PDB file of C-alpha atoms in Angstrom:
ATOM      1  CA  MET A 119      51.324 -62.558   4.046  1.00  0.00           C
ATOM      2  CA  ASP A 120      48.647 -60.729   6.053  1.00  0.00           C
ATOM      3  CA  GLY A 121      46.298 -60.927   3.069  1.00  0.00           C
ATOM      4  CA  ILE A 122      46.827 -64.686   2.750  1.00  0.00           C
ATOM      5  CA  LEU A 123      46.196 -65.213   6.469  1.00  0.00           C
ATOM      6  CA  THR A 124      43.038 -63.098   6.304  1.00  0.00           C
ATOM      7  CA  LEU A 125      41.750 -65.115   3.349  1.00  0.00           C
ATOM      8  CA  ALA A 126      42.638 -68.381   5.090  1.00  0.00           C
ATOM      9  CA  GLY A 127      40.897 -67.287   8.282  1.00  0.00           C
ATOM     10  CA  ALA A 128      37.747 -66.314   6.401  1.00  0.00           C
ATOM     11  CA  ASN A 129      37.806 -69.609   4.511  1.00  0.00           C
ATOM     12  CA  LEU A 130      38.282 -71.668   7.664  1.00  0.00           C
ATOM     13  CA  ILE A 131      35.073 -70.316   9.216  1.00  0.00           C
ATOM     14  CA  SER A 132      32.969 -70.689   6.085  1.00  0.00           C
ATOM     15  CA  PRO A 133      30.048 -73.168   6.195  1.00  0.00           C
ATOM     16  CA  ILE A 134      31.701 -75.222   3.448  1.00  0.00           C
ATOM     17  CA  VAL A 135      34.960 -75.854   5.342  1.00  0.00           C
ATOM     18  CA  LEU A 136      33.255 -76.253   8.720  1.00  0.00           C
ATOM     19  CA  SER A 137      30.933 -78.894   7.250  1.00  0.00           C
ATOM     20  CA  PHE A 138      33.968 -80.850   6.072  1.00  0.00           C
ATOM     21  CA  ALA A 139      35.610 -80.383   9.488  1.00  0.00           C
ATOM     22  CA  LEU A 140      32.504 -81.762  11.213  1.00  0.00           C
ATOM     23  CA  GLY A 141      32.591 -84.901   9.096  1.00  0.00           C
ATOM     24  CA  LEU A 142      36.340 -85.310   9.628  1.00  0.00           C
ATOM     25  CA  PHE A 143      35.981 -84.952  13.402  1.00  0.00           C
ATOM     26  CA  ALA A 144      33.072 -87.384  13.517  1.00  0.00           C
ATOM     27  CA  ALA A 145      35.049 -90.033  11.618  1.00  0.00           C
ATOM     28  CA  LEU A 146      38.231 -89.605  13.656  1.00  0.00           C
ATOM     29  CA  ALA A 147      36.185 -89.741  16.882  1.00  0.00           C
ATOM     30  CA  ARG A 148      34.531 -92.947  15.608  1.00  0.00           C
ATOM     31  CA  SER A 149      31.032 -91.473  15.722  1.00  0.00           C
ATOM     32  CA  ASP A 150      28.248 -93.481  14.080  1.00  0.00           C
ATOM     33  CA  LEU A 151      27.315 -90.464  11.921  1.00  0.00           C
ATOM     34  CA  THR A 152      26.892 -91.596   8.321  1.00  0.00           C
ATOM     35  CA  VAL A 153      25.440 -90.299   5.076  1.00  0.00           C
ATOM     36  CA  PRO A 154      23.557 -93.022   3.168  1.00  0.00           C
ATOM     37  CA  GLU A 155      25.388 -94.002   0.004  1.00  0.00           C
ATOM     38  CA  ALA A 156      22.354 -93.288  -2.170  1.00  0.00           C
ATOM     39  CA  VAL A 157      22.065 -89.773  -0.713  1.00  0.00           C
ATOM     40  CA  ALA A 158      25.773 -89.089  -1.267  1.00  0.00           C
ATOM     41  CA  LYS A 159      25.471 -90.322  -4.843  1.00  0.00           C
ATOM     42  CA  GLY A 160      22.442 -88.105  -5.402  1.00  0.00           C
ATOM     43  CA  MET A 161      24.268 -85.045  -4.090  1.00  0.00           C
ATOM     44  CA  SER A 162      27.244 -85.825  -6.338  1.00  0.00           C
ATOM     45  CA  ILE A 163      24.949 -86.054  -9.377  1.00  0.00           C
ATOM     46  CA  TYR A 164      23.268 -82.770  -8.463  1.00  0.00           C
ATOM     47  CA  LEU A 165      26.567 -80.909  -8.008  1.00  0.00           C
ATOM     48  CA  LEU A 166      28.070 -82.193 -11.252  1.00  0.00           C
ATOM     49  CA  PHE A 167      24.926 -81.310 -13.208  1.00  0.00           C
ATOM     50  CA  ALA A 168      24.703 -77.829 -11.695  1.00  0.00           C
ATOM     51  CA  ILE A 169      28.390 -77.114 -12.285  1.00  0.00           C
ATOM     52  CA  GLY A 170      28.316 -78.264 -15.881  1.00  0.00           C
ATOM     53  CA  PHE A 171      25.038 -76.530 -16.706  1.00  0.00           C
ATOM     54  CA  LYS A 172      26.136 -73.162 -15.329  1.00  0.00           C
ATOM     55  CA  GLY A 173      29.471 -73.488 -17.142  1.00  0.00           C
ATOM     56  CA  GLY A 174      27.675 -74.153 -20.430  1.00  0.00           C
ATOM     57  CA  VAL A 175      25.442 -71.127 -19.915  1.00  0.00           C
ATOM     58  CA  ALA A 176      28.517 -68.993 -19.264  1.00  0.00           C
ATOM     59  CA  VAL A 177      30.100 -70.146 -22.526  1.00  0.00           C
ATOM     60  CA  ALA A 178      26.864 -69.442 -24.405  1.00  0.00           C
ATOM     61  CA  SER A 179      26.913 -65.902 -23.012  1.00  0.00           C
ATOM     62  CA  HIS A 180      30.653 -65.432 -23.586  1.00  0.00           C
ATOM     63  CA  GLY A 181      30.979 -67.078 -26.982  1.00  0.00           C
ATOM     64  CA  ILE A 182      33.798 -69.270 -28.318  1.00  0.00           C
ATOM     65  CA  ASP A 183      37.154 -67.611 -28.883  1.00  0.00           C
ATOM     66  CA  ALA A 184      40.857 -68.417 -29.087  1.00  0.00           C
ATOM     67  CA  THR A 185      41.337 -68.113 -25.327  1.00  0.00           C
ATOM     68  CA  LEU A 186      38.789 -70.861 -24.741  1.00  0.00           C
ATOM     69  CA  GLY A 187      40.547 -73.196 -27.190  1.00  0.00           C
ATOM     70  CA  LEU A 188      43.988 -72.457 -25.757  1.00  0.00           C
ATOM     71  CA  SER A 189      42.708 -72.952 -22.209  1.00  0.00           C
ATOM     72  CA  LEU A 190      41.338 -76.384 -23.108  1.00  0.00           C
ATOM     73  CA  LEU A 191      44.640 -77.334 -24.753  1.00  0.00           C
ATOM     74  CA  ALA A 192      46.582 -76.075 -21.738  1.00  0.00           C
ATOM     75  CA  GLY A 193      44.367 -78.131 -19.426  1.00  0.00           C
ATOM     76  CA  VAL A 194      45.047 -81.311 -21.392  1.00  0.00           C
ATOM     77  CA  ILE A 195      48.816 -80.670 -21.398  1.00  0.00           C
ATOM     78  CA  LEU A 196      48.845 -79.910 -17.666  1.00  0.00           C
ATOM     79  CA  SER A 197      46.906 -83.077 -16.900  1.00  0.00           C
ATOM     80  CA  ALA A 198      49.356 -85.167 -18.918  1.00  0.00           C
ATOM     81  CA  MET A 199      52.469 -83.475 -17.520  1.00  0.00           C
ATOM     82  CA  LEU A 200      51.702 -83.201 -13.799  1.00  0.00           C
ATOM     83  CA  PRO A 201      51.715 -86.988 -13.183  1.00  0.00           C
ATOM     84  CA  LEU A 202      55.279 -87.163 -14.503  1.00  0.00           C
ATOM     85  CA  ILE A 203      56.362 -84.562 -11.944  1.00  0.00           C
ATOM     86  CA  ALA A 204      54.353 -86.250  -9.194  1.00  0.00           C
ATOM     87  CA  TYR A 205      55.855 -89.649  -9.993  1.00  0.00           C
ATOM     88  CA  ALA A 206      59.429 -88.330  -9.924  1.00  0.00           C
ATOM     89  CA  LEU A 207      58.791 -86.555  -6.622  1.00  0.00           C
ATOM     90  CA  LEU A 208      57.216 -89.635  -5.027  1.00  0.00           C
ATOM     91  CA  ARG A 209      60.075 -91.878  -6.088  1.00  0.00           C
ATOM     92  CA  ALA A 210      62.534 -89.360  -4.646  1.00  0.00           C
ATOM     93  CA  ILE A 211      60.966 -88.768  -1.224  1.00  0.00           C
ATOM     94  CA  SER A 212      58.965 -91.919  -0.471  1.00  0.00           C
ATOM     95  CA  ASN A 213      59.400 -95.683  -0.465  1.00  0.00           C
ATOM     96  CA  LEU A 214      56.331 -96.389  -2.603  1.00  0.00           C
ATOM     97  CA  SER A 215      56.658 -98.989  -5.339  1.00  0.00           C
ATOM     98  CA  ALA A 216      56.661 -97.908  -8.971  1.00  0.00           C
ATOM     99  CA  THR A 217      53.073 -99.117  -9.412  1.00  0.00           C
ATOM    100  CA  ASP A 218      51.735 -97.358  -6.314  1.00  0.00           C
ATOM    101  CA  ALA A 219      53.645 -94.192  -7.217  1.00  0.00           C
ATOM    102  CA  ALA A 220      52.153 -94.204 -10.727  1.00  0.00           C
ATOM    103  CA  ALA A 221      48.641 -94.741  -9.348  1.00  0.00           C
ATOM    104  CA  VAL A 222      49.075 -91.835  -6.947  1.00  0.00           C
ATOM    105  CA  ALA A 223      50.550 -89.661  -9.704  1.00  0.00           C
ATOM    106  CA  ALA A 224      47.443 -90.176 -11.845  1.00  0.00           C
ATOM    107  CA  HIS A 225      45.297 -88.652  -9.105  1.00  0.00           C
ATOM    108  CA  TYR A 226      47.482 -85.536  -8.998  1.00  0.00           C
ATOM    109  CA  GLY A 227      47.264 -84.891 -12.725  1.00  0.00           C
ATOM    110  CA  SER A 228      43.510 -85.223 -12.745  1.00  0.00           C
ATOM    111  CA  ILE A 229      41.227 -82.894 -10.779  1.00  0.00           C
ATOM    112  CA  SER A 230      38.910 -82.689  -7.778  1.00  0.00           C
ATOM    113  CA  ILE A 231      35.649 -81.176  -8.979  1.00  0.00           C
ATOM    114  CA  VAL A 232      34.563 -80.433  -5.390  1.00  0.00           C
ATOM    115  CA  THR A 233      37.737 -78.417  -4.760  1.00  0.00           C
ATOM    116  CA  PHE A 234      36.955 -76.547  -7.986  1.00  0.00           C
ATOM    117  CA  VAL A 235      33.401 -75.859  -6.769  1.00  0.00           C
ATOM    118  CA  ALA A 236      34.622 -74.718  -3.366  1.00  0.00           C
ATOM    119  CA  ALA A 237      37.090 -72.307  -5.002  1.00  0.00           C
ATOM    120  CA  SER A 238      34.345 -71.018  -7.319  1.00  0.00           C
ATOM    121  CA  SER A 239      32.123 -70.374  -4.304  1.00  0.00           C
ATOM    122  CA  VAL A 240      34.898 -68.472  -2.531  1.00  0.00           C
ATOM    123  CA  LEU A 241      35.480 -66.337  -5.640  1.00  0.00           C
ATOM    124  CA  GLU A 242      31.771 -65.590  -5.984  1.00  0.00           C
ATOM    125  CA  GLY A 243      31.558 -64.720  -2.296  1.00  0.00           C
ATOM    126  CA  ARG A 244      34.331 -62.157  -2.735  1.00  0.00           C
ATOM    127  CA  GLY A 245      32.870 -60.763  -5.961  1.00  0.00           C
ATOM    128  CA  ILE A 246      35.747 -61.998  -8.154  1.00  0.00           C
ATOM    129  CA  ALA A 247      34.676 -62.893 -11.693  1.00  0.00           C
ATOM    130  CA  TYR A 248      36.068 -65.859 -13.590  1.00  0.00           C
ATOM    131  CA  GLU A 249      35.684 -67.428 -17.015  1.00  0.00           C
ATOM    132  CA  GLY A 250      32.650 -69.726 -17.068  1.00  0.00           C
ATOM    133  CA  TYR A 251      34.328 -72.111 -19.477  1.00  0.00           C
ATOM    134  CA  MET A 252      36.771 -73.180 -16.760  1.00  0.00           C
ATOM    135  CA  VAL A 253      34.348 -76.029 -16.041  1.00  0.00           C
ATOM    136  CA  ALA A 254      35.098 -77.318 -19.560  1.00  0.00           C
ATOM    137  CA  VAL A 255      38.823 -77.117 -18.747  1.00  0.00           C
ATOM    138  CA  ALA A 256      38.127 -79.158 -15.612  1.00  0.00           C
ATOM    139  CA  ALA A 257      36.415 -81.857 -17.672  1.00  0.00           C
ATOM    140  CA  ALA A 258      39.314 -81.894 -20.157  1.00  0.00           C
ATOM    141  CA  MET A 259      41.770 -82.527 -17.310  1.00  0.00           C
ATOM    142  CA  GLU A 260      40.145 -85.760 -16.104  1.00  0.00           C
ATOM    143  CA  ALA A 261      41.474 -88.396 -18.524  1.00  0.00           C
ATOM    144  CA  PRO A 262      45.007 -87.439 -19.750  1.00  0.00           C
ATOM    145  CA  ALA A 263      46.515 -88.011 -16.306  1.00  0.00           C
ATOM    146  CA  ILE A 264      45.319 -91.616 -16.327  1.00  0.00           C
ATOM    147  CA  LEU A 265      47.032 -92.239 -19.654  1.00  0.00           C
ATOM    148  CA  SER A 266      50.286 -90.713 -18.368  1.00  0.00           C
ATOM    149  CA  ALA A 267      50.227 -92.948 -15.296  1.00  0.00           C
ATOM    150  CA  LEU A 268      49.648 -96.044 -17.422  1.00  0.00           C
ATOM    151  CA  TRP A 269      52.579 -95.046 -19.624  1.00  0.00           C
ATOM    152  CA  LEU A 270      54.768 -94.773 -16.530  1.00  0.00           C
ATOM    153  CA  VAL A 271      53.857 -98.308 -15.484  1.00  0.00           C
ATOM    154  CA  ALA A 272      54.142 -99.646 -19.035  1.00  0.00           C
ATOM    155  CA  ARG A 273      57.819 -98.702 -19.100  1.00  0.00           C
ATOM    156  CA  GLY A 274      58.407-101.599 -16.707  1.00  0.00           C
ATOM    157  CA  SER A 275      57.164-105.144 -16.773  1.00  0.00           C
ATOM    158  CA  GLY A 276      53.853-104.471 -15.071  1.00  0.00           C
ATOM    159  CA  GLY A 277      52.208-102.469 -17.841  1.00  0.00           C
ATOM    160  CA  LYS A 278      48.561-103.059 -18.636  1.00  0.00           C
ATOM    161  CA  LYS A 279      47.369-103.031 -22.233  1.00  0.00           C
ATOM    162  CA  MET A 280      44.930-100.298 -23.210  1.00  0.00           C
ATOM    163  CA  ASP A 281      42.025-102.592 -24.046  1.00  0.00           C
ATOM    164  CA  ALA A 282      38.477-101.555 -24.937  1.00  0.00           C
ATOM    165  CA  GLY A 283      37.265-101.959 -21.364  1.00  0.00           C
ATOM    166  CA  LEU A 284      39.886 -99.593 -20.013  1.00  0.00           C
ATOM    167  CA  TRP A 285      39.206 -96.973 -22.678  1.00  0.00           C
ATOM    168  CA  HIS A 286      35.513 -97.231 -21.835  1.00  0.00           C
ATOM    169  CA  GLU A 287      36.249 -96.724 -18.131  1.00  0.00           C
ATOM    170  CA  ILE A 288      38.421 -93.693 -18.809  1.00  0.00           C
ATOM    171  CA  LEU A 289      36.361 -91.877 -21.426  1.00  0.00           C
ATOM    172  CA  LEU A 290      32.847 -92.838 -20.328  1.00  0.00           C
ATOM    173  CA  ASN A 291      33.297 -92.497 -16.585  1.00  0.00           C
ATOM    174  CA  GLY A 292      29.983 -91.336 -15.138  1.00  0.00           C
ATOM    175  CA  SER A 293      31.319 -88.072 -13.696  1.00  0.00           C
ATOM    176  CA  ILE A 294      32.886 -87.073 -17.019  1.00  0.00           C
ATOM    177  CA  VAL A 295      29.738 -87.941 -18.994  1.00  0.00           C
ATOM    178  CA  LEU A 296      27.487 -86.006 -16.593  1.00  0.00           C
ATOM    179  CA  LEU A 297      29.769 -82.980 -16.444  1.00  0.00           C
ATOM    180  CA  LEU A 298      30.202 -82.733 -20.210  1.00  0.00           C
ATOM    181  CA  GLY A 299      26.558 -83.571 -20.911  1.00  0.00           C
ATOM    182  CA  SER A 300      25.170 -80.927 -18.580  1.00  0.00           C
ATOM    183  CA  PHE A 301      27.711 -78.461 -19.982  1.00  0.00           C
ATOM    184  CA  LEU A 302      26.349 -79.080 -23.483  1.00  0.00           C
ATOM    185  CA  ILE A 303      22.755 -78.685 -22.253  1.00  0.00           C
ATOM    186  CA  GLY A 304      23.631 -75.372 -20.623  1.00  0.00           C
ATOM    187  CA  TRP A 305      25.487 -74.241 -23.744  1.00  0.00           C
ATOM    188  CA  ILE A 306      22.578 -75.140 -26.037  1.00  0.00           C
ATOM    189  CA  THR A 307      19.830 -73.623 -23.887  1.00  0.00           C
ATOM    190  CA  GLY A 308      21.808 -70.602 -22.688  1.00  0.00           C
ATOM    191  CA  PRO A 309      20.542 -67.995 -20.196  1.00  0.00           C
ATOM    192  CA  ALA A 310      16.925 -68.749 -21.136  1.00  0.00           C
ATOM    193  CA  GLY A 311      17.398 -72.352 -20.069  1.00  0.00           C
ATOM    194  CA  LEU A 312      18.997 -71.308 -16.795  1.00  0.00           C
ATOM    195  CA  ALA A 313      16.067 -69.004 -16.058  1.00  0.00           C
ATOM    196  CA  GLN A 314      13.713 -71.988 -16.300  1.00  0.00           C
ATOM    197  CA  ILE A 315      15.516 -74.015 -13.596  1.00  0.00           C
ATOM    198  CA  ASP A 316      17.219 -71.225 -11.664  1.00  0.00           C
ATOM    199  CA  SER A 317      15.514 -72.120  -8.383  1.00  0.00           C
ATOM    200  CA  PHE A 318      16.876 -75.660  -8.653  1.00  0.00           C
ATOM    201  CA  ILE A 319      20.376 -74.961  -9.993  1.00  0.00           C
ATOM    202  CA  VAL A 320      21.387 -71.805  -8.113  1.00  0.00           C
ATOM    203  CA  ALA A 321      19.610 -71.364  -4.766  1.00  0.00           C
ATOM    204  CA  PRO A 322      20.164 -74.832  -3.199  1.00  0.00           C
ATOM    205  CA  PHE A 323      23.706 -75.256  -4.508  1.00  0.00           C
ATOM    206  CA  LYS A 324      25.752 -74.155  -1.489  1.00  0.00           C
ATOM    207  CA  GLY A 325      23.517 -75.995   0.956  1.00  0.00           C
ATOM    208  CA  VAL A 326      23.908 -79.248  -0.970  1.00  0.00           C
ATOM    209  CA  LEU A 327      27.655 -78.604  -1.204  1.00  0.00           C
ATOM    210  CA  CYS A 328      27.865 -78.323   2.595  1.00  0.00           C
ATOM    211  CA  LEU A 329      26.138 -81.686   3.067  1.00  0.00           C
ATOM    212  CA  PHE A 330      28.335 -83.257   0.406  1.00  0.00           C
ATOM    213  CA  LEU A 331      31.470 -81.980   2.142  1.00  0.00           C
ATOM    214  CA  LEU A 332      30.180 -83.359   5.433  1.00  0.00           C
ATOM    215  CA  ASP A 333      30.184 -86.768   3.749  1.00  0.00           C
ATOM    216  CA  MET A 334      33.630 -86.085   2.258  1.00  0.00           C
ATOM    217  CA  GLY A 335      34.896 -85.322   5.759  1.00  0.00           C
ATOM    218  CA  LEU A 336      33.571 -88.657   6.974  1.00  0.00           C
ATOM    219  CA  VAL A 337      35.251 -90.484   4.090  1.00  0.00           C
ATOM    220  CA  ALA A 338      38.529 -88.607   4.580  1.00  0.00           C
ATOM    221  CA  GLY A 339      38.575 -89.332   8.306  1.00  0.00           C
ATOM    222  CA  ARG A 340      38.020 -93.044   7.759  1.00  0.00           C
ATOM    223  CA  GLY A 341      40.780 -93.030   5.141  1.00  0.00           C
ATOM    224  CA  LEU A 342      43.216 -91.371   7.542  1.00  0.00           C
ATOM    225  CA  ARG A 343      42.416 -93.946  10.201  1.00  0.00           C
ATOM    226  CA  GLY A 344      42.915 -96.843   7.819  1.00  0.00           C
ATOM    227  CA  GLY A 345      45.836 -95.471   5.816  1.00  0.00           C
ATOM    228  CA  ARG A 346      48.180 -94.406   8.587  1.00  0.00           C
ATOM    229  CA  HIS A 347      49.848 -97.816   8.608  1.00  0.00           C
ATOM    230  CA  VAL A 348      50.788 -97.790   4.905  1.00  0.00           C
ATOM    231  CA  LEU A 349      51.990 -94.205   4.459  1.00  0.00           C
ATOM    232  CA  GLY A 350      55.420 -92.960   5.477  1.00  0.00           C
ATOM    233  CA  ALA A 351      56.502 -89.394   6.208  1.00  0.00           C
ATOM    234  CA  GLY A 352      57.694 -88.855   2.638  1.00  0.00           C
ATOM    235  CA  ALA A 353      54.361 -89.843   1.110  1.00  0.00           C
ATOM    236  CA  LEU A 354      52.448 -87.671   3.571  1.00  0.00           C
ATOM    237  CA  ALA A 355      54.734 -84.726   2.794  1.00  0.00           C
ATOM    238  CA  PHE A 356      54.058 -85.295  -0.899  1.00  0.00           C
ATOM    239  CA  GLY A 357      50.347 -84.742  -0.224  1.00  0.00           C
ATOM    240  CA  VAL A 358      51.115 -81.134   0.702  1.00  0.00           C
ATOM    241  CA  ILE A 359      54.135 -80.392  -1.494  1.00  0.00           C
ATOM    242  CA  MET A 360      52.670 -81.565  -4.804  1.00  0.00           C
ATOM    243  CA  PRO A 361      49.569 -79.322  -4.655  1.00  0.00           C
ATOM    244  CA  VAL A 362      51.800 -76.285  -4.184  1.00  0.00           C
ATOM    245  CA  ILE A 363      53.978 -77.307  -7.137  1.00  0.00           C
ATOM    246  CA  GLY A 364      50.922 -77.920  -9.300  1.00  0.00           C
ATOM    247  CA  ALA A 365      49.361 -74.624  -8.295  1.00  0.00           C
ATOM    248  CA  GLY A 366      52.558 -72.751  -9.156  1.00  0.00           C
ATOM    249  CA  ILE A 367      52.577 -74.262 -12.637  1.00  0.00           C
ATOM    250  CA  GLY A 368      48.870 -73.492 -13.039  1.00  0.00           C
ATOM    251  CA  LEU A 369      49.433 -69.865 -12.049  1.00  0.00           C
ATOM    252  CA  VAL A 370      52.159 -69.438 -14.665  1.00  0.00           C
ATOM    253  CA  VAL A 371      50.049 -71.048 -17.390  1.00  0.00           C
ATOM    254  CA  GLY A 372      46.993 -68.988 -16.429  1.00  0.00           C
ATOM    255  CA  LEU A 373      48.987 -65.773 -16.676  1.00  0.00           C
ATOM    256  CA  ALA A 374      50.389 -66.819 -20.063  1.00  0.00           C
ATOM    257  CA  LEU A 375      46.848 -67.450 -21.318  1.00  0.00           C
ATOM    258  CA  GLY A 376      45.733 -63.991 -20.200  1.00  0.00           C
ATOM    259  CA  LEU A 377      42.991 -65.287 -17.889  1.00  0.00           C
ATOM    260  CA  SER A 378      41.278 -63.052 -15.360  1.00  0.00           C
ATOM    261  CA  THR A 379      42.259 -63.130 -11.689  1.00  0.00           C
ATOM    262  CA  GLY A 380      39.460 -65.604 -11.024  1.00  0.00           C
ATOM    263  CA  GLY A 381      40.426 -67.726 -14.021  1.00  0.00           C
ATOM    264  CA  VAL A 382      44.088 -67.863 -12.950  1.00  0.00           C
ATOM    265  CA  THR A 383      42.958 -68.873  -9.463  1.00  0.00           C
ATOM    266  CA  LEU A 384      40.792 -71.688 -10.783  1.00  0.00           C
ATOM    267  CA  LEU A 385      43.492 -73.034 -13.099  1.00  0.00           C
ATOM    268  CA  ALA A 386      45.873 -73.070 -10.125  1.00  0.00           C
ATOM    269  CA  VAL A 387      43.236 -74.892  -8.058  1.00  0.00           C
ATOM    270  CA  LEU A 388      42.665 -77.454 -10.812  1.00  0.00           C
ATOM    271  CA  SER A 389      46.415 -78.028 -11.128  1.00  0.00           C
ATOM    272  CA  ALA A 390      46.751 -78.377  -7.354  1.00  0.00           C
ATOM    273  CA  SER A 391      43.834 -80.710  -6.743  1.00  0.00           C
ATOM    274  CA  ALA A 392      43.752 -84.497  -6.759  1.00  0.00           C
ATOM    275  CA  SER A 393      40.980 -86.718  -8.082  1.00  0.00           C
ATOM    276  CA  TYR A 394      39.064 -89.067  -5.800  1.00  0.00           C
ATOM    277  CA  ILE A 395      36.155 -89.981  -8.100  1.00  0.00           C
ATOM    278  CA  ALA A 396      37.153 -90.613 -11.730  1.00  0.00           C
ATOM    279  CA  VAL A 397      40.754 -91.772 -11.260  1.00  0.00           C
ATOM    280  CA  PRO A 398      40.137 -94.313  -8.455  1.00  0.00           C
ATOM    281  CA  ALA A 399      37.480 -95.934 -10.640  1.00  0.00           C
ATOM    282  CA  ALA A 400      39.952 -96.159 -13.538  1.00  0.00           C
ATOM    283  CA  MET A 401      42.778 -97.407 -11.315  1.00  0.00           C
ATOM    284  CA  ARG A 402      40.641-100.308 -10.083  1.00  0.00           C
ATOM    285  CA  VAL A 403      40.508-101.490 -13.695  1.00  0.00           C
ATOM    286  CA  ALA A 404      43.927-100.386 -14.946  1.00  0.00           C
ATOM    287  CA  LEU A 405      46.143-101.064 -11.910  1.00  0.00           C
ATOM    288  CA  PRO A 406      44.327-103.467  -9.596  1.00  0.00           C
ATOM    289  CA  GLU A 407      47.651-104.308  -7.948  1.00  0.00           C
ATOM    290  CA  ALA A 408      48.016-100.724  -6.670  1.00  0.00           C
ATOM    291  CA  ASN A 409      46.972-100.167  -3.046  1.00  0.00           C
ATOM    292  CA  PRO A 410      43.769 -98.048  -2.844  1.00  0.00           C
ATOM    293  CA  SER A 411      44.520 -97.137   0.774  1.00  0.00           C
ATOM    294  CA  ILE A 412      47.565 -95.208  -0.418  1.00  0.00           C
ATOM    295  CA  TYR A 413      46.121 -93.183  -3.267  1.00  0.00           C
ATOM    296  CA  LEU A 414      42.733 -92.512  -1.629  1.00  0.00           C
ATOM    297  CA  THR A 415      44.266 -91.458   1.686  1.00  0.00           C
ATOM    298  CA  LEU A 416      46.697 -89.070   0.011  1.00  0.00           C
ATOM    299  CA  SER A 417      44.176 -87.501  -2.374  1.00  0.00           C
ATOM    300  CA  LEU A 418      41.167 -87.331  -0.069  1.00  0.00           C
ATOM    301  CA  GLY A 419      42.681 -87.464   3.409  1.00  0.00           C
ATOM    302  CA  VAL A 420      45.697 -85.159   2.940  1.00  0.00           C
ATOM    303  CA  THR A 421      45.535 -83.019  -0.208  1.00  0.00           C
ATOM    304  CA  PHE A 422      41.795 -82.323  -0.198  1.00  0.00           C
ATOM    305  CA  PRO A 423      41.736 -80.878   3.367  1.00  0.00           C
ATOM    306  CA  PHE A 424      44.922 -78.903   2.683  1.00  0.00           C
ATOM    307  CA  ASN A 425      43.477 -77.315  -0.450  1.00  0.00           C
ATOM    308  CA  LEU A 426      40.117 -76.663   1.151  1.00  0.00           C
ATOM    309  CA  THR A 427      41.511 -74.891   4.219  1.00  0.00           C
ATOM    310  CA  LEU A 428      44.828 -73.299   3.212  1.00  0.00           C
ATOM    311  CA  GLY A 429      45.438 -73.960  -0.475  1.00  0.00           C
ATOM    312  CA  ILE A 430      42.527 -72.041  -1.989  1.00  0.00           C
ATOM    313  CA  PRO A 431      43.282 -68.814  -0.052  1.00  0.00           C
ATOM    314  CA  LEU A 432      46.984 -69.166  -0.897  1.00  0.00           C
ATOM    315  CA  TYR A 433      46.365 -69.672  -4.615  1.00  0.00           C
ATOM    316  CA  MET A 434      43.832 -66.838  -4.724  1.00  0.00           C
ATOM    317  CA  ALA A 435      46.192 -64.429  -2.991  1.00  0.00           C
ATOM    318  CA  ALA A 436      48.991 -65.398  -5.374  1.00  0.00           C
ATOM    319  CA  ALA A 437      46.713 -64.859  -8.389  1.00  0.00           C
ATOM    320  CA  GLN A 438      45.646 -61.464  -7.114  1.00  0.00           C
ATOM    321  CA  ALA A 439      49.241 -60.433  -6.536  1.00  0.00           C
ATOM    322  CA  LEU A 440      50.366 -61.607  -9.970  1.00  0.00           C
ATOM    323  CA  THR A 441      47.439 -60.138 -11.930  1.00  0.00           C
ATOM    324  CA  GLY A 442      46.944 -57.024  -9.842  1.00  0.00           C
ATOM    325  CA  GLY A 443      43.310 -58.068  -9.386  1.00  0.00           C
TER     326      GLY A 443
END
């Protein structure tokens, strides 16, 4: 327990978390601090490109093996399975409708790439190595959760047909295309390619991440202000309980795959996180009747801060204890 508290304390006073806290405070205090939408979009593009590129370079250096293939398969299965657990839990402890519960569940099967980046930064700061191909696992976990949520809704009368437009939204979502595309570029060019743009990809990364999390804090704070009238105690509790359940499953799967301590940590983080980029865009098309205030407030206003402040240290400590790392 002392180790977890030490990790949590160190994480809470990191520039990354404090930047998010500043944005959250500013929004809750109704400050006029804002980040222009174009700037926020630019930072998102930069982070996704840098993450994917460095992951591709790591795979080029590591090479393709059975562990990589099994990790990708495990990521797809986790993404498809976690929404079923999330949906059952929501229906048990909250008064959300079946449609809203399915929409929320989709977010908790998919992943938050910023939570993944924050966890990667914490691991690097503590000198803990991890498999570079975990970024490919993250990309593989984006879409299956959406399909599981649509299946849940389709069991009732409100199902939406999987038309060409919806498939396009799911599979060609901008964040997925950029992440996979930059991963392929990094894989093709390898370490030599990274050396050419090192000063752009590596050095500014954490500074840009801090500014991006400042904006995320602003968005989360506004969501909490606007969503407090539509969320009951059960739904809010779900925002903390489900990440812990997901992380526990991710830890077990990571151990079974034989991942390193850092790899187990990242798989737990991916399983614990909730999407607020790719899935909301898909839900607007697939389930327009679902209330965005519910799923955005839970994923970005409750689960994201929990993972960023307490979850990552908890999952890392658990991975270290289980792997002996």
